[in-house]
């Protein structure tokens, strides 16, 4: 009875694993029939019966589940915007160019959220529930400006109706509450302004943390890089010819990337020459940076002198000199840096990082020089405004403002002036970027293509040929643009909306430009798997753009008649007011306690200690990881050597072998059984029996190349005499053909 | 028509446990005049390679010829219906990893000598990249692949080497 049961179980198992056997269909069917008959005949005897139907049902449910999961994944992937476009770019240009577009898409998402916040909580209430245009002075275009207020040129400079619209800070009323819902607009304005920074900070850090988990700096890990690429890169589900073409291109690119990595590893080095060249290159670049900073300072000072002179006589160039010079620097310096960097001869990925860092320093220096120069001016103005403020004539001027001088800002807040300048800078930056792409890439490509027919040398192969996509320039442009938006968002709520539009058009425009006018880099290299480098830069820029805004919130007192905080001593007084008047008393008490320095100092100290502890912990984990990796590598090497029947390359093992007594008494190798797995050659060589004492566990899948016979282990080895050829039984069975 | 009763007997359907009728439909539409509608008597008919590689699932696949050849009994790519079903069941996502590894090895073994030698790898690579790589690059890649995966040092990949390498791969199942 028992034996019968066992047999039935065995047959059932055979049926269940029948799919896994690589047999011909006929053979499978035969075996299946036999097994099923057997089971049927005897199962009835044993009293069970419904197994088969249940099994079929289970299989069907499993299949349905898998299909559903697949469909859902497909749907989720289809929802991601522009995924197809980016994959196209990736397959032709490599992962590093595609990483720029992925970054762009991420930025777009971030800006969309910021815009939603700003629009919903600040702009919409003011438009819907606030006083309409023209009702109060700050919302009206002054009489002198009215004739020109709708002119395109004035609008273009963000003067005229633009300046007095909801796009700018000055429009917002300082009433504590507005409309039916008693919406506290000034409070909301301040909180949204701060909230924008808070949200951006949170998102950037969260993305960095997520990327850090995926690890890797772009360098190839894993031991079977090329093999895996060769055997697993084709996607067997592709049925569309165009997709197939893309897949071929991407596989080729992926191979090229790995080849570049491999070649870098095999390069020879002449250390001293390299070091000297690198120092020289860095020196040249630093002097460039210094020169550009000085140039900007000089130009800003000059523009202020221009402004002090007659307004009408300034040419366009002189009026916009500052923006022009900054854009020019931004255009000329990066290629210059790249040319100098060729002296350094780094791996392309590392060279890209250096390039990014340098351009970053350039833009940062330029921006801060610009701001300092402007602030100088603002401070000078503040002095003069304070003296006028107390006179009654100032009130008179509010209605009969004379614009005799470009800098008569008595009825326009100074902050507004700075902001307008800023916005102009951003817009001109956008324009320059688009123009550069148009001229630098498109016109160049068209010229090369068509002039080639009638030119003496081959334009496509030699100079100027087609352009390569400039990753570093574009990424940094994007990051700095975002930094400027952050800086300006508090004072110009419309700026975030402008940025959303800009990113949207950028995406389409640049995708088109890259596919149409650029060629892939000569040395295609793999991007870092994480975008953490870009994120780090973005974080830095976020902090740097936070500083001016926080400074102005905390120290400058708002102008008398402009913006939602007018009338307060300091802007954050709005919050204090709200706490006092609107919230119950005990909350006010809580806040008073919480802002006590005696509480804040220990809290800060605690956070610093927690940081230190977590840092030490993570270092410990990294070390443990490295140790494990090293162990695995050693195990694999030992295995390899054992199979190759060579001496262990591990020096420690060699020494250990030398120490063993009576080494010469090792039995001569006996011929092993021929197993279909081994090649004829290997069977002849003697096996170094000492190998079995290696630090790694023996591999159960090793082919049978071991000589039988008694073995002496080193003292302390618990392993007994080597078992005979029977050990090979379970391993490497007959090839399944 | 497609009435269950007339194509396969119930037992046959049970035995196959796959989406048998659909597959039969596909097989039939490849060559309607060759493939009988009635399979109850286990007829013996084979379809040539050229018809099968034109199926939409296989058309874009660079290895389509090899795939069909490795499932055919005569090695020339002529598939009977049983072999046809076999092929799709291995390619489906329900097939276990070991089975796929075995057949993958067969597919990549162009000269059918049970080893993946350098020529096999070169052919694989050229099919994958549509010959876009230079000969030096091809040489480098094949060399590196053999270096990485070859454990017994014979400069070609036996099935054990291949299986050892492929089972560790993260995205092998497709």
XYZ file of C-alpha atoms in Angstrom, chain A residues 73-666:
594
model
C 3.140 47.758 -15.778
C 2.663 48.612 -19.426
C -0.037 51.089 -18.551
C 2.114 52.753 -15.930
C 4.963 53.037 -18.384
C 2.703 54.465 -21.052
C 1.592 57.215 -18.681
C 5.043 58.653 -18.280
C 5.239 61.621 -20.614
C 7.773 61.718 -23.389
C 9.077 58.255 -22.587
C 9.088 57.240 -26.215
C 10.968 60.358 -27.265
C 13.607 59.868 -24.648
C 14.066 56.230 -25.536
C 14.573 57.269 -29.137
C 17.266 59.683 -28.110
C 18.844 57.120 -25.846
C 19.065 54.474 -28.490
C 20.859 56.778 -30.869
C 22.977 58.910 -28.599
C 23.627 56.867 -25.513
C 22.568 57.054 -21.943
C 24.462 60.195 -21.041
C 22.600 62.385 -23.511
C 19.330 60.771 -22.494
C 20.089 61.520 -18.847
C 19.886 65.212 -19.652
C 16.372 64.786 -20.989
C 15.341 62.692 -18.033
C 16.611 65.453 -15.788
C 14.661 68.005 -17.816
C 11.503 65.989 -17.409
C 12.010 65.760 -13.671
C 12.458 69.526 -13.463
C 9.280 69.995 -15.397
C 7.401 67.955 -12.833
C 8.884 69.966 -9.992
C 8.030 73.277 -11.583
C 4.515 72.157 -12.306
C 3.950 71.521 -8.627
C 5.484 74.845 -7.643
C 3.336 76.611 -10.163
C 0.254 74.887 -8.829
C 1.051 76.070 -5.329
C 1.780 79.607 -6.355
C -1.154 79.917 -8.653
C -3.718 78.285 -6.460
C -2.830 79.937 -3.205
C -1.625 83.338 -4.194
C -2.473 84.448 -7.682
C -5.966 83.085 -7.923
C -7.246 84.558 -4.667
C -5.841 87.945 -5.531
C -7.388 87.917 -8.960
C -10.734 86.581 -7.876
C -11.219 88.145 -4.516
C -8.898 91.105 -4.414
C -9.547 94.592 -5.570
C -9.605 94.881 -9.316
C -7.146 96.666 -11.511
C -7.159 100.402 -11.249
C -8.774 100.702 -7.862
C -5.714 101.497 -5.845
C -2.524 103.264 -6.802
C -0.252 100.257 -6.693
C -2.400 98.486 -9.182
C -2.591 101.319 -11.663
C -0.234 102.339 -14.357
C 0.748 105.919 -13.507
C -0.631 108.579 -15.737
C 2.672 109.360 -17.395
C 3.235 105.846 -18.433
C -0.202 105.187 -19.768
C 0.332 106.208 -23.388
C 3.204 103.775 -23.739
C 1.919 101.113 -21.414
C 0.685 98.820 -24.174
C 3.647 99.249 -26.485
C 5.316 96.025 -27.309
C 8.759 97.313 -26.573
C 7.705 98.481 -23.128
C 5.878 95.244 -22.398
C 8.902 93.366 -23.558
C 10.946 95.053 -20.893
C 8.331 94.082 -18.390
C 7.271 97.645 -17.950
C 3.851 99.050 -18.657
C 0.901 96.838 -17.897
C 3.161 93.943 -17.062
C 4.772 95.702 -14.188
C 1.446 96.501 -12.654
C -0.059 93.104 -13.079
C -0.294 90.072 -10.895
C 2.956 88.869 -12.330
C 4.865 90.982 -9.901
C 5.016 91.433 -6.229
C 3.910 95.008 -6.309
C 0.382 94.228 -7.358
C -0.645 92.425 -4.257
C -2.696 94.237 -1.684
C -1.718 94.347 1.923
C -5.178 93.943 3.364
C -5.088 91.371 6.050
C -8.008 89.436 4.743
C -9.785 89.665 1.423
C -13.041 88.527 0.003
C -15.901 86.526 1.401
C -13.750 83.750 2.765
C -11.536 86.099 4.737
C -8.573 84.669 2.923
C -5.400 85.922 4.525
C -3.456 86.869 1.456
C -0.249 88.321 2.925
C 0.138 85.330 5.205
C -0.484 82.989 2.337
C 2.014 84.864 0.191
C 4.749 84.534 2.767
C 4.043 80.913 3.540
C 3.891 79.930 -0.116
C 7.139 81.730 -0.747
C 8.840 79.807 1.997
C 6.969 76.633 1.131
C 8.363 76.669 -2.378
C 11.844 76.321 -1.024
C 10.809 73.728 1.505
C 9.107 71.567 -1.079
C 11.972 71.817 -3.554
C 14.448 70.901 -0.846
C 12.423 67.894 0.192
C 12.015 66.606 -3.345
C 15.677 67.016 -4.243
C 16.878 65.240 -1.145
C 14.355 62.464 -1.553
C 15.489 61.883 -5.130
C 19.109 61.858 -4.049
C 18.406 59.322 -1.356
C 16.536 57.098 -3.768
C 19.337 57.301 -6.296
C 21.921 56.527 -3.686
C 20.238 53.206 -3.082
C 20.608 52.220 -6.665
C 24.225 52.947 -6.071
C 26.983 52.911 -8.585
C 28.819 55.767 -10.087
C 28.349 54.575 -13.615
C 31.400 52.405 -13.574
C 30.611 48.856 -14.612
C 30.020 46.444 -11.821
C 29.317 42.798 -12.126
C 31.526 40.191 -13.528
C 29.768 39.164 -16.647
C 29.334 42.510 -18.322
C 30.069 41.555 -21.870
C 28.503 38.127 -21.650
C 25.270 39.491 -20.306
C 25.213 42.213 -22.892
C 25.652 39.681 -25.601
C 23.114 37.127 -24.488
C 20.424 39.020 -22.681
C 20.104 42.384 -24.315
C 17.667 41.474 -27.037
C 14.051 41.990 -26.108
C 12.108 39.037 -27.475
C 8.838 40.871 -27.289
C 9.653 43.347 -30.016
C 7.444 43.046 -33.045
C 7.628 46.486 -34.599
C 10.385 47.184 -37.160
C 11.048 50.698 -35.945
C 11.363 49.544 -32.368
C 13.694 46.840 -33.573
C 15.846 49.421 -35.301
C 16.011 51.428 -32.123
C 16.899 48.336 -30.189
C 19.743 47.500 -32.567
C 21.064 51.036 -32.229
C 20.846 50.938 -28.472
C 22.572 47.570 -28.243
C 25.381 48.833 -30.451
C 25.708 51.970 -28.367
C 25.719 49.944 -25.183
C 28.531 47.765 -26.495
C 30.495 50.821 -27.505
C 30.117 52.246 -24.024
C 31.482 49.112 -22.457
C 34.329 49.041 -24.929
C 35.291 52.577 -23.952
C 35.296 51.607 -20.300
C 37.418 48.595 -21.080
C 39.913 50.567 -23.111
C 40.310 53.089 -20.338
C 41.232 50.289 -18.006
C 43.890 49.115 -20.359
C 45.589 52.427 -20.928
C 49.181 53.054 -19.977
C 50.206 56.034 -17.971
C 53.020 58.479 -17.793
C 52.237 59.965 -14.451
C 54.472 62.987 -14.301
C 53.609 64.442 -17.627
C 49.953 63.977 -16.846
C 50.171 65.703 -13.522
C 52.015 68.641 -14.956
C 49.494 69.064 -17.742
C 46.614 68.876 -15.300
C 48.069 71.542 -13.050
C 48.667 73.756 -16.043
C 45.099 73.295 -17.253
C 43.652 74.147 -13.852
C 45.738 77.264 -13.626
C 44.540 78.500 -16.989
C 40.950 77.853 -16.076
C 41.142 79.698 -12.776
C 42.545 82.722 -14.494
C 39.678 82.607 -16.973
C 37.181 82.552 -14.136
C 38.800 85.494 -12.432
C 38.818 87.444 -15.657
C 35.143 86.874 -16.280
C 34.164 87.937 -12.760
C 36.025 91.170 -13.134
C 34.490 91.847 -16.523
C 30.983 91.547 -15.136
C 31.633 93.848 -12.249
C 33.074 96.379 -14.611
C 30.113 96.206 -16.958
C 27.504 96.562 -14.219
C 29.209 99.610 -12.818
C 29.355 101.081 -16.286
C 25.661 100.473 -16.873
C 24.839 102.413 -13.742
C 26.849 105.308 -15.028
C 24.967 105.117 -18.291
C 21.711 105.161 -16.444
C 22.633 108.247 -14.558
C 23.038 110.032 -17.858
C 20.175 110.836 -20.195
C 17.758 108.008 -20.728
C 16.800 108.641 -24.315
C 20.274 108.675 -25.754
C 21.233 105.157 -24.808
C 21.531 102.718 -27.638
C 19.997 99.266 -27.336
C 23.399 97.807 -26.810
C 24.203 100.071 -23.949
C 20.889 99.514 -22.283
C 21.248 95.761 -22.354
C 24.963 95.580 -22.016
C 24.930 93.605 -18.829
C 22.711 90.813 -20.077
C 24.634 90.735 -23.306
C 27.984 90.361 -21.625
C 26.758 87.690 -19.248
C 25.261 85.653 -22.028
C 28.398 86.056 -24.084
C 30.548 84.781 -21.256
C 28.225 81.885 -20.758
C 28.587 81.028 -24.422
C 32.287 81.448 -24.913
C 33.823 80.099 -21.745
C 32.512 76.504 -21.703
C 33.989 75.521 -25.096
C 37.178 77.211 -23.977
C 37.225 75.071 -20.854
C 36.614 71.974 -22.899
C 39.547 72.706 -25.186
C 41.824 73.307 -22.238
C 40.554 70.125 -20.622
C 41.847 68.048 -23.503
C 45.251 68.483 -21.954
C 44.084 66.463 -19.007
C 43.152 63.265 -20.791
C 40.568 61.897 -18.401
C 37.975 59.164 -18.888
C 35.019 60.864 -20.581
C 32.743 60.456 -17.588
C 35.261 62.055 -15.248
C 36.049 64.764 -17.747
C 32.357 65.573 -17.893
C 32.254 65.994 -14.140
C 35.207 68.353 -14.170
C 33.631 70.329 -16.967
C 30.378 70.599 -15.063
C 32.180 71.760 -11.954
C 34.066 74.439 -13.831
C 31.067 75.784 -15.660
C 29.240 75.794 -12.378
C 31.939 77.933 -10.829
C 31.736 80.240 -13.818
C 27.993 80.769 -13.659
C 28.008 81.096 -9.917
C 30.741 83.672 -9.966
C 28.958 85.610 -12.650
C 25.630 85.572 -10.921
C 26.930 86.604 -7.559
C 29.059 89.358 -9.014
C 25.975 90.624 -10.766
C 23.949 90.538 -7.584
C 26.592 92.278 -5.536
C 26.866 95.018 -8.059
C 23.114 95.441 -8.035
C 22.900 95.408 -4.276
C 25.460 98.114 -4.119
C 23.115 100.166 -6.184
C 20.090 99.223 -4.111
C 21.772 100.247 -0.902
C 22.651 103.573 -2.371
C 19.033 104.038 -3.361
C 17.713 103.028 0.029
C 19.743 105.759 1.574
C 18.247 108.308 -0.738
C 14.716 106.992 -0.319
C 14.859 107.203 3.429
C 15.647 110.843 3.244
C 12.786 111.590 0.917
C 10.263 109.423 2.676
C 9.586 111.812 5.469
C 8.779 114.749 3.342
C 5.274 115.469 2.217
C 6.452 115.987 -1.265
C 6.870 112.269 -1.514
C 3.123 111.778 -1.251
C 2.660 114.311 -3.949
C 5.075 112.454 -6.166
C 3.057 109.343 -5.884
C 0.479 110.823 -8.189
C 2.669 112.891 -10.406
C 5.649 110.718 -10.722
C 8.150 112.033 -13.118
C 10.204 109.616 -15.008
C 12.877 112.054 -15.884
C 15.553 109.772 -14.701
C 15.765 106.101 -15.310
C 16.254 105.583 -11.635
C 13.426 107.639 -10.188
C 11.961 104.832 -8.238
C 10.196 106.700 -5.531
C 6.844 105.309 -6.451
C 8.094 101.950 -7.502
C 9.640 99.914 -4.826
C 13.302 99.289 -5.131
C 12.883 95.647 -4.696
C 10.563 95.666 -7.644
C 13.205 97.324 -9.721
C 15.733 94.659 -8.852
C 13.226 91.987 -9.606
C 12.352 93.390 -12.977
C 16.015 93.459 -13.889
C 16.285 89.908 -12.750
C 13.347 88.755 -14.789
C 14.776 90.452 -17.828
C 17.993 88.590 -17.283
C 16.200 85.284 -17.120
C 14.221 85.952 -20.251
C 17.258 87.013 -22.199
C 19.027 83.891 -20.994
C 16.237 81.757 -22.376
C 16.325 83.569 -25.673
C 20.058 83.167 -25.963
C 19.814 79.455 -25.286
C 17.264 78.916 -27.996
C 19.146 81.067 -30.438
C 22.345 79.186 -29.744
C 20.714 75.906 -30.539
C 19.221 77.317 -33.661
C 22.400 78.819 -34.974
C 25.028 76.625 -33.415
C 23.402 73.379 -34.376
C 20.693 73.757 -36.929
C 22.169 76.339 -39.243
C 25.512 74.658 -38.920
C 24.045 71.298 -39.852
C 22.181 72.734 -42.809
C 25.263 74.565 -44.036
C 27.477 71.538 -43.742
C 24.947 69.352 -45.451
C 24.312 71.527 -48.436
C 27.563 73.366 -48.877
C 29.315 70.041 -48.893
C 28.348 69.545 -52.478
C 30.344 72.535 -53.621
C 33.140 72.913 -51.102
C 36.759 72.005 -51.515
C 37.263 69.914 -48.415
C 34.908 67.423 -46.831
C 32.815 69.507 -44.480
C 31.256 66.529 -42.811
C 34.469 64.821 -41.822
C 36.677 67.796 -41.105
C 35.784 71.243 -39.825
C 33.116 72.209 -38.971
C 31.147 68.952 -39.318
C 28.055 68.308 -37.289
C 27.868 69.318 -33.668
C 27.786 66.976 -30.716
C 25.208 67.494 -28.044
C 26.728 69.601 -25.287
C 25.616 67.806 -22.156
C 27.411 69.853 -19.541
C 26.398 73.208 -20.933
C 22.780 72.241 -21.155
C 22.590 70.648 -17.742
C 24.160 73.592 -16.053
C 22.007 75.989 -17.986
C 19.011 74.137 -16.667
C 20.249 74.127 -13.092
C 21.075 77.783 -13.092
C 17.833 78.702 -14.686
C 16.093 76.884 -11.876
C 18.227 78.688 -9.334
C 17.228 82.022 -10.742
C 13.602 81.028 -10.753
C 13.850 80.121 -7.090
C 15.441 83.412 -6.332
C 12.830 85.382 -8.151
C 9.731 83.362 -7.331
C 9.053 85.168 -4.098
C 8.911 88.553 -5.767
C 7.519 87.669 -9.130
C 4.890 84.972 -8.802
C 4.415 84.836 -12.520
C 7.954 83.639 -12.974
C 7.174 80.063 -12.100
C 4.469 79.932 -14.759
C 6.934 81.338 -17.238
C 9.372 78.616 -16.345
C 6.840 75.864 -16.831
C 6.216 77.119 -20.341
C 9.892 77.374 -20.986
C 10.622 73.803 -19.894
C 7.782 72.448 -21.969
C 8.960 74.119 -25.135
C 12.548 73.228 -24.322
C 11.706 69.568 -24.208
C 10.193 69.450 -27.655
C 12.621 71.874 -29.186
C 15.748 70.163 -27.913
C 14.511 66.672 -28.676
C 13.901 67.727 -32.223
C 17.234 69.550 -32.448
C 19.224 66.653 -31.109
C 17.699 64.069 -33.400
C 17.923 66.359 -36.392
C 21.208 68.213 -36.128
C 23.544 66.370 -33.790
C 25.735 63.341 -34.153
C 26.571 60.970 -31.331
C 29.733 61.595 -29.380
C 32.822 59.979 -30.731
C 33.361 58.145 -27.526
C 29.980 57.164 -26.269
C 30.117 56.651 -22.556
C 27.694 55.375 -20.018
C 26.100 57.926 -17.748
C 26.104 57.463 -14.031
C 23.279 55.189 -13.199
C 22.079 57.742 -10.719
C 21.637 61.368 -11.506
C 23.125 62.221 -8.163
C 25.788 64.470 -9.507
C 23.215 66.748 -11.090
C 21.081 66.541 -7.973
C 23.986 67.573 -5.820
C 24.578 70.617 -7.962
C 20.895 71.427 -7.852
C 20.888 71.211 -4.076
C 23.814 73.581 -3.864
C 22.108 76.036 -6.161
C 18.937 75.768 -4.096
C 20.772 76.809 -0.977
C 22.530 79.595 -2.746
C 19.315 80.985 -4.124
C 17.639 80.660 -0.763
C 20.110 83.027 0.820
C 19.174 86.303 -0.882
C 15.485 85.685 -0.396
C 15.792 84.884 3.279
C 18.020 87.871 3.736
C 15.498 90.229 2.239
C 12.646 88.728 4.178
C 14.436 89.108 7.428
C 16.155 92.430 7.120
C 14.715 94.704 4.519
C 11.599 96.536 5.481
C 8.970 96.554 2.831
C 8.231 99.677 0.846
C 5.429 101.845 1.878
C 2.957 101.241 -0.850
C 4.039 98.190 -2.677
C 3.324 94.556 -2.198
C 1.390 92.529 0.332
C 3.603 93.441 3.248
C 3.524 97.148 2.989
C 2.876 98.780 6.286
C 4.718 96.201 8.325
C 8.073 96.708 9.898
C 9.384 93.428 8.655
C 7.751 90.949 6.352
C 7.478 88.161 8.841
C 5.479 90.407 11.073
C 2.527 89.101 9.124
C 3.011 85.725 10.721
C 3.299 87.213 14.173
C 0.151 89.177 13.617
C -1.741 86.092 12.579
C -0.588 84.142 15.569
C -1.612 86.914 17.905
C -4.951 87.673 16.429
C -6.308 84.590 14.795
C -5.067 81.619 16.700
C -5.985 80.811 20.286
C -3.775 82.133 23.008
C -1.959 79.012 24.015
C -0.527 78.512 20.550
C 1.078 81.890 20.877
C 2.612 80.700 24.108
C 3.889 77.556 22.480
C 5.583 79.527 19.753
C 7.189 81.820 22.295
C 8.648 78.857 24.121
C 9.720 77.149 20.930
C 11.678 80.090 19.692
C 13.541 80.409 22.930
C 17.269 80.097 22.254
C 17.600 77.821 25.218
C 15.507 75.269 23.375
C 16.884 75.769 19.923
C 20.547 75.318 20.792
C 20.163 71.839 22.280
C 17.957 70.847 19.341
C 20.645 71.894 16.893
C 23.258 70.042 18.884
C 21.146 66.913 18.883
C 20.748 67.045 15.123
C 24.482 67.405 14.622
C 25.128 64.363 16.792
C 22.504 62.331 14.942
C 24.148 63.256 11.650
C 27.512 62.131 12.900
C 26.139 58.837 14.142
C 24.338 58.042 10.889
C 27.414 58.904 8.920
C 29.535 56.510 10.943
C 26.906 53.797 10.541
C 26.795 54.145 6.783
C 30.567 54.005 6.576
C 30.487 50.791 8.532
C 28.010 49.275 6.097
C 30.061 50.296 3.103
C 33.095 48.641 4.595
C 31.152 45.451 5.218
C 29.959 45.486 1.607
C 33.486 45.796 0.311
C 34.629 42.924 2.453
C 31.866 40.699 1.166
C 32.636 41.587 -2.417
C 36.259 40.799 -1.908
C 35.385 37.449 -0.415
C 33.175 36.572 -3.339
C 35.871 37.535 -5.775
C 38.382 35.354 -3.986
C 36.011 32.443 -3.970
C 35.465 32.774 -7.681
C 39.166 32.991 -8.412
C 39.831 29.892 -6.381
C 37.157 28.041 -8.261
C 38.597 29.097 -11.573
C 42.032 28.015 -10.620
C 40.835 24.732 -9.378
C 39.132 24.013 -12.650
C 42.121 25.049 -14.619
C 44.203 22.683 -12.539
C 46.722 25.359 -11.957
C 48.441 26.251 -8.755
C 46.547 28.526 -6.525
C 47.535 32.082 -7.282
C 46.822 33.118 -3.783
C 50.168 33.740 -2.200
C 48.898 32.754 1.198
C 47.795 29.413 -0.108
C 51.121 28.869 -1.787
C 52.953 29.576 1.418
C 50.659 27.268 3.292
C 51.366 24.516 0.826
C 55.070 24.974 1.224
C 54.738 24.553 4.929
C 53.052 21.188 4.670
C 55.144 18.197 5.674
C 55.989 15.434 3.222
C 54.774 17.212 0.230
C 56.734 14.827 -1.974
C 54.683 11.919 -0.735
C 51.560 13.049 -2.573
